[in-house]
Coordinates of C-alpha atoms and ligand atoms in Angstrom, one line a residue:
M138 CA 10.8 -94.3 41.1
H139 CA 11.2 -91.5 39.2
R140 CA 13.1 -88.2 38.6
V141 CA 11.5 -85.7 40.4
L142 CA 8.9 -84.0 38.2
S143 CA 10.0 -80.6 37.0
M144 CA 6.2 -79.6 36.4
D145 CA 6.3 -75.9 35.6
A146 CA 3.4 -74.4 33.6
T147 CA 4.9 -71.2 33.6
L148 CA 8.4 -72.0 32.1
A149 CA 7.2 -70.2 28.9
P150 CA 5.1 -67.2 30.4
R151 CA 2.4 -65.8 28.2
D152 CA 4.1 -62.3 28.5
P153 CA 7.9 -62.5 29.4
R154 CA 8.2 -59.0 29.6
A155 CA 5.3 -58.3 32.2
P156 CA 6.3 -56.7 35.6
G157 CA 7.6 -59.1 38.0
Q158 CA 8.1 -62.0 35.5
F159 CA 10.8 -64.3 36.4
G160 CA 10.3 -63.1 40.2
H161 CA 12.4 -59.9 39.0
P162 CA 11.7 -56.8 41.2
V163 CA 9.2 -54.2 40.3
A164 CA 9.5 -50.6 40.6
V165 CA 6.5 -48.0 41.4
P166 CA 6.5 -45.2 38.4
D167 CA 6.7 -41.8 39.9
D168 CA 3.2 -40.9 39.3
K169 CA 1.6 -43.9 41.0
Q170 CA 3.8 -43.5 44.4
E171 CA 0.8 -42.0 46.1
E172 CA -1.9 -44.6 44.8
A173 CA 0.9 -47.4 46.0
K174 CA 1.3 -46.0 49.2
S175 CA -2.6 -45.7 49.9
R176 CA -3.0 -49.4 48.9
W177 CA -0.2 -50.6 50.8
K178 CA -2.6 -51.3 54.1
E179 CA -4.9 -53.6 52.2
G180 CA -2.4 -56.2 52.9
N181 CA 0.5 -54.7 54.5
F182 CA 2.5 -55.2 51.3
N183 CA 3.0 -53.6 47.9
V184 CA -0.6 -54.5 46.6
Y185 CA -0.4 -51.8 44.0
L186 CA 2.5 -53.9 42.5
S187 CA 1.0 -57.4 43.1
D188 CA -2.0 -56.5 41.0
L189 CA 0.2 -55.3 38.0
I190 CA 2.0 -58.9 38.3
P191 CA 0.6 -61.9 36.3
V192 CA -0.8 -64.3 38.6
D193 CA 0.6 -67.1 37.0
R194 CA 4.3 -65.3 36.8
A195 CA 7.3 -67.3 36.4
I196 CA 10.1 -67.4 39.0
T197 CA 13.5 -68.8 38.8
D198 CA 14.3 -72.2 40.3
T199 CA 16.1 -71.6 43.4
R200 CA 16.6 -75.2 44.3
P201 CA 20.2 -76.2 44.9
A202 CA 22.1 -78.4 42.3
G203 CA 21.1 -81.9 42.3
C204 CA 17.5 -81.5 43.2
S205 CA 16.0 -81.7 40.1
E206 CA 18.1 -85.3 39.4
Q207 CA 16.5 -86.9 42.9
Q208 CA 14.5 -89.8 42.7
V209 CA 11.2 -90.2 44.4
H210 CA 8.5 -93.0 44.3
D211 CA 5.9 -93.6 41.9
D212 CA 3.5 -94.4 44.5
L213 CA 3.7 -91.0 46.6
P214 CA 0.3 -90.4 48.5
S215 CA -2.0 -87.7 47.2
T216 CA -2.6 -84.4 49.2
S217 CA -5.1 -82.0 49.8
I218 CA -3.8 -78.4 49.8
I219 CA -5.2 -76.3 52.6
M220 CA -5.0 -72.5 52.4
C221 CA -6.9 -70.4 55.1
F222 CA -7.2 -66.8 54.5
V223 CA -9.0 -63.8 55.9
D224 CA -9.2 -60.8 53.9
E225 CA -6.3 -61.9 51.7
V226 CA -5.4 -59.6 48.6
W227 CA -7.1 -60.7 45.4
S228 CA -3.9 -61.1 43.2
T229 CA -1.7 -62.9 46.0
L230 CA -4.6 -65.4 46.6
L231 CA -4.6 -66.1 43.1
R232 CA -1.1 -66.3 42.4
S233 CA -0.8 -68.7 45.6
V234 CA -3.4 -71.0 43.8
H235 CA -1.9 -70.5 40.4
S236 CA 1.4 -71.6 41.9
V237 CA 0.0 -74.9 43.3
L238 CA -1.8 -75.6 40.0
G239 CA 0.9 -74.6 37.8
R240 CA 3.6 -76.4 39.5
S241 CA 2.3 -79.5 41.0
P242 CA 1.8 -82.9 39.3
P243 CA -1.9 -83.0 39.0
H244 CA -2.4 -86.4 40.3
L245 CA -0.9 -85.8 43.6
V246 CA -2.9 -82.8 44.3
Q247 CA -6.5 -84.4 45.5
E248 CA -8.0 -81.0 46.1
I249 CA -7.0 -77.2 47.2
I250 CA -9.3 -76.1 49.9
L251 CA -9.5 -72.6 50.4
V252 CA -10.7 -71.8 53.9
D253 CA -12.5 -68.4 54.1
D254 CA -12.3 -67.3 57.7
F255 CA -15.2 -65.0 57.5
S256 CA -13.4 -62.4 55.4
T257 CA -15.3 -59.2 54.8
K258 CA -13.9 -58.3 51.5
E259 CA -16.5 -58.2 48.6
H260 CA -13.9 -59.7 46.3
L261 CA -13.7 -62.9 48.2
K262 CA -17.2 -63.9 47.7
E263 CA -18.9 -64.4 44.6
Q264 CA -16.1 -62.9 42.5
L265 CA -13.8 -65.8 43.9
D266 CA -16.4 -68.5 43.4
A267 CA -16.9 -67.5 39.8
Y268 CA -13.1 -67.4 39.2
M269 CA -12.3 -70.7 40.9
S270 CA -15.4 -72.3 39.3
R271 CA -13.0 -72.7 36.2
F272 CA -10.7 -75.2 38.2
P273 CA -12.5 -78.2 39.6
K274 CA -9.9 -79.1 42.2
V275 CA -10.3 -76.1 43.9
K276 CA -13.0 -76.0 46.7
I277 CA -14.0 -73.0 48.8
L278 CA -15.2 -73.6 52.3
R279 CA -16.9 -70.5 54.1
L280 CA -16.9 -70.4 57.8
R281 CA -19.7 -68.4 59.1
E282 CA -17.9 -66.9 62.0
R283 CA -14.3 -65.9 62.4
H284 CA -12.6 -68.9 63.6
G285 CA -9.0 -67.8 63.6
L286 CA -6.2 -69.4 61.5
I287 CA -5.8 -72.2 64.1
R288 CA -9.4 -73.4 64.1
A289 CA -9.8 -72.6 60.3
R290 CA -7.0 -75.2 59.6
L291 CA -9.0 -77.5 61.6
A292 CA -12.2 -76.8 59.8
G293 CA -10.2 -77.3 56.5
A294 CA -8.6 -80.7 57.7
Q295 CA -12.0 -81.9 58.6
V296 CA -13.3 -81.8 55.0
A297 CA -10.1 -82.9 53.4
T298 CA -10.2 -86.3 51.6
G299 CA -6.1 -86.6 50.5
A300 CA -3.9 -89.0 52.6
V301 CA -1.8 -86.2 53.3
L302 CA -2.5 -82.7 54.5
T303 CA -0.4 -79.7 53.1
F304 CA -0.9 -76.4 54.8
L305 CA 0.0 -73.0 52.8
D306 CA -0.4 -69.6 53.6
S307 CA -2.5 -67.5 51.2
H308 CA 0.4 -65.2 49.9
V309 CA 3.0 -67.8 48.7
E310 CA 4.4 -69.1 45.4
C311 CA 5.3 -72.7 45.2
N312 CA 8.6 -73.5 43.2
V313 CA 9.0 -75.9 40.7
G314 CA 9.2 -79.4 42.0
W315 CA 8.1 -78.2 45.6
L316 CA 5.6 -81.0 46.3
E317 CA 7.1 -84.4 45.5
P318 CA 10.0 -84.0 47.8
L319 CA 7.6 -83.2 50.7
L320 CA 5.2 -86.4 50.0
E321 CA 8.3 -88.3 49.6
R322 CA 9.3 -87.7 53.3
V323 CA 5.6 -88.6 54.5
R324 CA 5.9 -91.4 52.4
L325 CA 9.1 -92.9 53.8
R326 CA 7.7 -92.7 57.5
R327 CA 4.4 -91.2 58.0
T328 CA 5.3 -89.5 61.3
K329 CA 7.4 -87.2 59.5
V330 CA 6.2 -83.6 59.1
A331 CA 7.7 -82.0 56.1
C332 CA 8.3 -78.2 55.6
P333 CA 9.7 -76.5 52.4
V334 CA 12.3 -74.0 52.5
I335 CA 10.5 -70.8 53.0
E336 CA 12.0 -68.1 50.5
V337 CA 10.9 -64.4 50.6
I338 CA 8.7 -62.6 48.2
S339 CA 9.5 -58.9 49.0
D340 CA 6.8 -57.0 50.7
K341 CA 8.0 -53.9 48.9
D342 CA 9.1 -54.8 45.4
M343 CA 7.6 -58.2 45.1
S344 CA 10.7 -59.8 44.0
Y345 CA 11.4 -63.5 44.6
M346 CA 14.5 -64.1 46.8
T347 CA 16.0 -67.3 47.9
V348 CA 17.4 -67.5 51.3
D349 CA 20.5 -69.0 53.1
N350 CA 20.8 -72.7 53.0
F351 CA 21.4 -74.8 56.2
Q352 CA 18.5 -72.8 58.2
R353 CA 16.8 -74.8 61.1
G354 CA 13.7 -73.7 62.6
I355 CA 14.5 -72.8 66.4
F356 CA 13.2 -71.0 69.4
T357 CA 14.3 -68.8 72.2
W358 CA 13.0 -67.8 75.3
P359 CA 10.0 -67.0 76.0
M360 CA 9.1 -69.4 73.1
N361 CA 10.1 -67.0 70.1
F362 CA 10.4 -68.6 66.7
G363 CA 13.5 -67.8 64.8
W364 CA 15.8 -69.4 62.1
R365 CA 19.3 -70.3 62.8
Q366 CA 22.2 -71.3 60.7
I367 CA 23.8 -74.6 61.1
P368 CA 27.4 -73.6 62.3
Q369 CA 30.1 -73.9 59.4
E370 CA 32.1 -76.3 61.4
V371 CA 29.2 -78.7 61.9
I372 CA 28.6 -78.6 58.3
E373 CA 32.2 -79.4 57.5
K374 CA 32.5 -81.9 60.3
N375 CA 29.5 -83.8 59.2
K376 CA 29.9 -83.2 55.4
I377 CA 26.4 -81.8 55.0
K378 CA 25.2 -81.1 51.7
E379 CA 23.0 -78.3 50.4
T380 CA 20.3 -81.1 49.4
D381 CA 20.5 -83.0 53.0
I382 CA 17.2 -83.1 54.9
I383 CA 17.4 -80.6 57.9
R384 CA 15.9 -81.6 61.2
C385 CA 14.1 -78.9 63.0
P386 CA 13.5 -78.4 66.7
V387 CA 10.4 -76.4 65.6
M388 CA 8.5 -75.3 62.4
A389 CA 7.8 -71.8 61.1
G390 CA 4.1 -72.9 61.2
G391 CA 2.6 -72.0 57.8
L392 CA 3.8 -74.5 55.3
F393 CA 4.0 -78.3 55.9
S394 CA 2.8 -81.5 54.9
I395 CA 1.5 -84.1 57.3
E396 CA -0.2 -87.3 57.1
K397 CA -3.9 -86.9 57.4
K398 CA -4.4 -89.6 59.8
Y399 CA -1.1 -89.0 61.8
F400 CA -2.4 -85.2 62.4
S401 CA -5.6 -86.7 63.6
E402 CA -3.8 -89.2 66.1
L403 CA -2.2 -86.3 67.5
G404 CA -5.4 -84.6 68.2
M405 CA -4.6 -81.9 65.4
Y406 CA -3.8 -78.6 67.2
D407 CA -5.2 -78.1 70.5
P408 CA -8.5 -76.5 69.7
G409 CA -8.1 -74.5 72.8
L410 CA -5.4 -72.3 71.2
D411 CA -7.0 -68.9 69.8
V412 CA -6.8 -67.5 66.4
W413 CA -3.3 -67.3 65.6
G414 CA 0.4 -67.7 67.2
G415 CA 1.9 -70.7 69.1
E416 CA 0.4 -73.3 67.4
N417 CA 3.8 -74.2 65.3
M418 CA 5.1 -74.5 69.0
E419 CA 2.4 -76.7 70.1
L420 CA 2.3 -79.0 66.9
S421 CA 6.3 -79.1 66.9
F422 CA 6.7 -80.2 70.6
K423 CA 3.6 -82.6 70.0
V424 CA 5.3 -84.1 66.9
W425 CA 8.8 -84.7 68.4
M426 CA 7.7 -85.6 72.0
C427 CA 5.2 -88.2 70.7
G428 CA 7.6 -90.1 68.2
G429 CA 7.5 -88.0 65.1
E430 CA 9.9 -85.9 63.1
I431 CA 10.1 -82.1 61.8
E432 CA 11.9 -81.7 58.6
I433 CA 13.0 -79.0 56.4
V434 CA 13.3 -80.4 52.9
P435 CA 15.9 -78.4 51.0
C436 CA 14.7 -79.6 47.7
S437 CA 11.2 -77.9 48.2
R438 CA 10.9 -74.4 48.1
V439 CA 7.9 -72.1 48.5
G440 CA 8.1 -68.3 48.5
H441 CA 6.0 -66.1 51.2
I442 CA 5.3 -62.7 51.7
F443 CA 6.7 -61.6 55.0
R444 CA 5.0 -58.7 56.5
N445 CA 5.5 -56.4 59.4
D446 CA 2.1 -56.5 60.8
N447 CA -1.2 -58.6 60.3
P448 CA -3.4 -56.8 57.7
Y449 CA -6.6 -58.2 59.8
S450 CA -8.1 -57.5 63.1
F451 CA -7.9 -59.8 66.0
P452 CA -11.2 -60.7 68.0
K453 CA -9.0 -59.8 71.2
E454 CA -5.5 -58.0 71.5
R455 CA -3.2 -59.7 69.1
V456 CA -0.2 -59.8 72.0
R457 CA -2.3 -61.0 74.4
T458 CA -3.8 -63.7 72.3
V459 CA -0.2 -65.0 71.3
E460 CA 0.9 -65.0 75.1
R461 CA -2.2 -66.8 76.1
N462 CA -1.5 -69.5 73.4
L463 CA 2.0 -69.7 74.2
A464 CA 1.3 -70.0 78.2
R465 CA -1.1 -72.8 77.1
V466 CA 1.4 -74.7 75.3
A467 CA 4.2 -74.2 78.3
E468 CA 1.6 -75.7 80.8
V469 CA 0.9 -78.6 78.6
W470 CA 4.3 -79.3 77.1
L471 CA 7.3 -77.8 79.1
D472 CA 7.1 -79.7 82.3
E473 CA 9.5 -78.2 85.0
Y474 CA 11.0 -76.1 82.2
K475 CA 7.9 -74.1 82.1
E476 CA 9.7 -72.1 84.6
L477 CA 12.0 -70.8 82.0
F478 CA 9.2 -69.6 79.8
Y479 CA 7.6 -67.6 82.8
G480 CA 11.1 -66.4 83.8
H481 CA 11.4 -64.8 80.5
A482 CA 7.7 -63.6 80.4
Y483 CA 7.5 -62.6 84.1
H484 CA 4.4 -60.5 83.6
L485 CA 2.4 -63.4 82.4
L486 CA 3.0 -65.1 85.5
L487 CA 1.9 -61.9 87.5
S488 CA -1.3 -61.4 85.6
A489 CA -2.2 -65.0 86.0
V490 CA -3.7 -65.4 82.4
D491 CA -6.4 -67.6 82.0
V492 CA -5.1 -70.5 79.6
G493 CA -8.3 -72.5 80.0
D494 CA -9.1 -76.0 80.7
L495 CA -5.7 -77.9 80.1
R496 CA -7.2 -81.4 81.2
P497 CA -7.8 -82.8 77.7
Q498 CA -4.6 -81.8 76.5
S499 CA -2.6 -83.4 79.6
R500 CA -4.9 -86.6 78.9
L501 CA -3.9 -86.5 75.3
R502 CA -0.3 -86.4 76.1
E503 CA -0.6 -89.3 78.5
Q504 CA -2.8 -91.5 76.1
L505 CA 0.2 -90.8 73.4
R506 CA 2.8 -91.6 75.9
C507 CA 4.8 -88.8 74.7
K508 CA 8.3 -88.2 76.1
T509 CA 9.3 -85.5 78.3
F510 CA 10.5 -81.9 77.8
R511 CA 13.9 -82.9 79.3
W512 CA 14.1 -85.6 76.4
Y513 CA 13.2 -83.3 73.7
L514 CA 16.0 -80.7 75.0
Q515 CA 18.6 -83.4 75.1
N516 CA 17.9 -85.3 71.8
V517 CA 16.4 -82.6 69.7
Y518 CA 17.5 -79.3 70.6
P519 CA 20.7 -79.7 72.9
D520 CA 22.1 -76.3 71.9
L521 CA 19.5 -74.5 73.7
E522 CA 20.5 -72.9 76.7
A523 CA 17.9 -74.0 79.3
P524 CA 19.3 -74.2 83.2
L525 CA 16.6 -75.0 85.2
V526 CA 17.5 -72.3 87.9
K527 CA 19.5 -69.2 87.3
A528 CA 21.7 -69.7 90.2
S529 CA 22.6 -72.2 92.6
G530 CA 24.9 -73.3 95.8
L531 CA 26.0 -71.3 98.6
L532 CA 24.7 -67.6 99.2
M533 CA 27.5 -65.8 100.4
N534 CA 27.6 -62.4 101.9
V535 CA 30.5 -60.3 100.5
A536 CA 31.4 -58.3 103.3
L537 CA 31.4 -61.2 105.9
A538 CA 32.1 -64.1 103.5
G539 CA 29.5 -65.8 105.6
C540 CA 26.5 -68.2 104.4
I541 CA 22.8 -68.4 104.7
A542 CA 21.7 -71.4 106.5
V543 CA 18.7 -73.1 106.9
E544 CA 18.0 -74.5 110.6
G545 CA 14.5 -76.1 111.0
T546 CA 12.5 -73.6 109.8
T547 CA 14.3 -70.6 110.6
L548 CA 17.3 -68.9 108.9
A549 CA 20.7 -68.5 110.3
F550 CA 23.8 -66.9 109.1
R551 CA 26.8 -69.3 109.6
E552 CA 30.4 -69.9 108.4
C553 CA 30.4 -71.0 104.9
D554 CA 30.4 -74.9 104.6
V555 CA 30.3 -76.2 101.0
N556 CA 29.4 -79.8 102.2
N557 CA 26.3 -78.5 104.2
P558 CA 23.3 -79.0 102.4
N559 CA 21.4 -76.6 104.3
Q560 CA 23.6 -73.9 102.9
K561 CA 22.3 -74.8 99.3
F562 CA 20.1 -72.4 97.7
N563 CA 18.7 -72.2 94.0
Y564 CA 18.0 -68.8 92.8
T565 CA 14.9 -69.7 90.2
W566 CA 13.5 -68.4 87.2
L567 CA 10.4 -67.1 89.4
R568 CA 13.1 -64.9 91.4
L569 CA 12.9 -67.2 94.3
V570 CA 15.5 -67.9 96.8
Q571 CA 14.7 -71.4 97.5
H572 CA 15.8 -74.3 99.5
G573 CA 13.6 -77.5 99.0
E574 CA 10.0 -76.4 99.8
L575 CA 11.1 -73.0 101.5
C576 CA 11.7 -69.7 100.4
L577 CA 13.7 -66.6 101.6
A578 CA 11.0 -63.9 102.7
P579 CA 11.0 -60.7 104.2
A580 CA 9.0 -61.4 107.3
G581 CA 7.0 -58.0 107.4
V582 CA 8.0 -56.6 110.7
L583 CA 10.8 -54.4 111.3
G584 CA 12.9 -55.7 108.6
A585 CA 12.9 -59.5 109.6
V586 CA 13.4 -62.1 107.2
G587 CA 12.3 -65.8 107.5
L588 CA 11.3 -68.7 105.5
R589 CA 8.1 -69.0 103.9
R590 CA 6.6 -72.0 101.8
C591 CA 7.5 -71.4 98.4
Q592 CA 4.6 -69.9 96.1
G593 CA 5.9 -69.2 92.5
R594 CA 3.1 -66.6 91.5
S595 CA 3.8 -64.5 94.8
R596 CA 5.7 -61.3 94.4
S597 CA 6.1 -61.0 97.9
L598 CA 8.7 -63.9 97.9
A599 CA 10.4 -62.6 94.8
W600 CA 13.9 -61.3 94.7
L601 CA 15.9 -59.3 92.2
H602 CA 19.4 -60.2 91.6
R603 CA 22.2 -59.6 89.0
S604 CA 20.7 -58.7 85.5
L605 CA 17.2 -58.0 87.2
A606 CA 18.6 -55.7 89.7
A607 CA 21.1 -54.0 87.4
A608 CA 18.5 -51.5 86.2
Q609 CA 19.1 -49.7 89.6
P610 CA 22.6 -48.2 89.9
G611 CA 24.7 -50.0 92.0
L612 CA 22.2 -52.7 93.0
A613 CA 23.4 -55.5 90.8
E614 CA 24.8 -57.7 93.5
H615 CA 22.2 -57.1 95.7
L616 CA 19.1 -59.0 96.5
I617 CA 16.2 -56.3 96.2
S618 CA 12.9 -57.7 97.8
E619 CA 9.9 -57.2 95.4
Q620 CA 7.4 -57.1 98.4
Q621 CA 5.8 -53.8 98.4
Q622 CA 7.7 -51.7 101.0
Q623 CA 5.6 -49.6 103.3
Q624 CA 8.2 -48.2 105.6
P625 CA 10.9 -47.1 104.7
P626 CA 10.2 -46.2 101.1
G627 CA 12.5 -47.1 98.3
P628 CA 13.8 -50.6 97.7
A629 CA 14.7 -52.9 100.4
C630 CA 17.7 -55.3 100.3
L631 CA 18.7 -58.1 102.3
E632 CA 21.7 -57.6 104.8
A633 CA 23.9 -59.5 107.0
A634 CA 24.1 -57.2 110.0
P635 CA 27.9 -56.7 110.6
S636 CA 27.7 -56.8 114.5
R637 CA 25.1 -59.7 115.6
R638 CA 25.7 -61.3 112.3
A639 CA 21.8 -61.5 111.9
L640 CA 19.8 -61.2 108.8
R641 CA 17.3 -58.4 108.0
V642 CA 16.0 -56.3 105.4
K643 CA 16.9 -52.6 104.9
R644 CA 16.8 -50.0 102.7
C645 CA 19.1 -50.6 99.9
D646 CA 22.3 -49.2 99.8
P647 CA 24.5 -49.3 96.6
G648 CA 27.9 -49.0 98.4
N649 CA 27.1 -51.3 101.5
P650 CA 29.0 -54.7 101.1
H651 CA 26.8 -56.3 103.7
Q652 CA 23.9 -56.0 101.1
K653 CA 26.1 -57.5 98.4
W654 CA 25.4 -61.5 97.7
R655 CA 27.0 -64.1 95.5
F656 CA 25.7 -67.6 94.5
G657 CA 28.1 -70.4 94.3
R658 CA 27.5 -70.9 90.7
Y659 CA 25.6 -68.7 88.0
H660 CA 24.1 -70.7 85.1
A661 CA 22.4 -67.7 83.4
D662 CA 22.6 -64.0 83.6
Ligands
LIG895 O1 -7.6 -65.3 62.0 C1 -6.8 -65.6 60.9 N1 -7.4 -66.4 60.2 C2 -6.6 -66.6 58.9 O2 -7.2 -67.5 58.0 C3 -5.6 -65.2 60.9 C4 -4.7 -65.5 59.5 N2 -5.5 -66.3 58.6 C5 -4.7 -66.7 57.5 C6 -4.0 -65.6 56.8 O3 -4.9 -65.1 55.8 C7 -2.8 -66.3 56.3 O4 -3.1 -66.9 55.1 O5 -3.7 -67.5 58.1 C8 -2.5 -67.4 57.3 C9 -1.3 -67.1 58.2 O6 -1.4 -65.7 58.6 P1 -0.4 -64.9 58.6 O7 0.3 -64.9 57.0 O8 -0.9 -63.3 58.7 O9 0.7 -65.2 59.4 P2 2.4 -65.1 59.2 O10 2.8 -65.3 57.9 O11 2.8 -63.6 60.0 O12 2.9 -66.0 60.4 C10 3.4 -67.3 60.7 O13 3.1 -67.5 62.1 C11 1.6 -67.9 62.0 C12 1.4 -68.1 63.6 O14 0.3 -68.7 63.9 C13 1.1 -69.1 61.2 O15 1.6 -70.1 61.7 C14 1.6 -68.6 60.1 O16 1.2 -69.9 58.9 C15 2.8 -68.4 59.9 N3 3.7 -68.5 58.5 C16 4.8 -69.2 58.1 O17 5.2 -69.8 58.6 C17 5.3 -68.6 56.7 C18 6.7 -68.3 57.3 C19 6.5 -67.1 58.4 C20 7.7 -67.2 58.9 C21 8.8 -67.4 60.1
LIG896 MN1 2.0 -65.4 56.3

């Protein structure tokens, strides 16, 4: 083994006084404000400043103490670096490539594959070829139509010859010693997927900033990626050090190393995902559930320009594209937990997005003998709140303290009995009041209610309650039917009639306790 190589061609920069040198912030001169402003949209960051900064600027070594003394193996696998871009700004693309060339041990870089995802900008054509012809390791793969990030990465992976694939965005700066610690993890176990700590290159002043330690990649419903700090008490209890590997439920998506053969065994990315977004969820679930691990390696650090908006167009609308990708991922990987996804993105359920053919992905999951999403939650992401239903137990009327019961295929209103299974209902993420296969439903005539076979995608079976009903003043404890009402106009609520103890749907009345209901237990708001 050897001490990690602190290779950095920029340690003695050509011009120490150049703007942005050492990752310092740069200010736009007063007389250039207009120009800087007008060029912002070329990349949705300060393109004017980026162009002033040397493409091989130095940045400070932000690694935690101890990283530079770590030992890595002499026989690390070599890697192909794959960088996809569409209409990337010249200076940031060059800076990305130079940071790899300048701060990676050359023998570990098999090649740098730049995948041009059908860019329209002139500087990315002959000018780029000419510039990169000086660097024999840099190869440019030109796609002849827009593939989108996900399929562009697959195209890059197809031609890559290294044992490991390392994906990077096209506006990054790799820091000193970034590569060996990633490859060390993959060498340790071929099913490890290693991510660097992603630091921040300011979109405004182009400064290189470090980030808080102990961050995990996580998601919240409906599958929004985020970072979350490991709680201080957990750090103390387990004596976690700044240099310790962090296991992540999900990766950010852009920056990681994965063994090429393992990536291909996993079927790479689902090729049915479109353009951009959600692929990080897909790969993360697939890796964890099918025997691998996602790790953040604190001694590997790469800066990335975070932008508020994509500077390129989407073939279809962006939100629609991402939502469709996520729904596809949910359908393939989430098992019964996909109800949580749809419950938090209910409009997707109603619009019945066309997720395409899922069979190849389901077959893959079977062939790989992947574990269940429940296993993933228990073992990889136990701190995610994921109750399978929103509420459960008896469904009690507030005014009469009586409960709804299923008798055969009809409904009755009875004295509450916690031991009677026929009085147990779930309030589901799909907004159903459900007992087994049967769901509470307005029967259509004269305000009657009855039972119907449950059907998640049907709005006529859905009820609003608690947080969902709270938008309508005074109705939070009510059960508001989502069925389109003909007569009477306005929202209709479930009511236990005071006299005959019968159930019916009547016009919602905030003050009426006969319309207020409580489930035995609430698992989510
Ligand atoms: O159609 C496209 N074709 C491309 O080649 C769209 C994009 N791209 C390129 C693009 O030029 C860029 O180099 O793909 C790369 C990623 O696109 P960005 O930079 O617009 O994405 P992002 O940084 O906003 O988004 C993050 O989420 C994406 C979801 O699909 C990808 O996984 C990105 O790689 C990912 N970036 C990171 O993980 C860096 C840290 C961000 C965070 C959190
Ligand atoms: Mn990016």
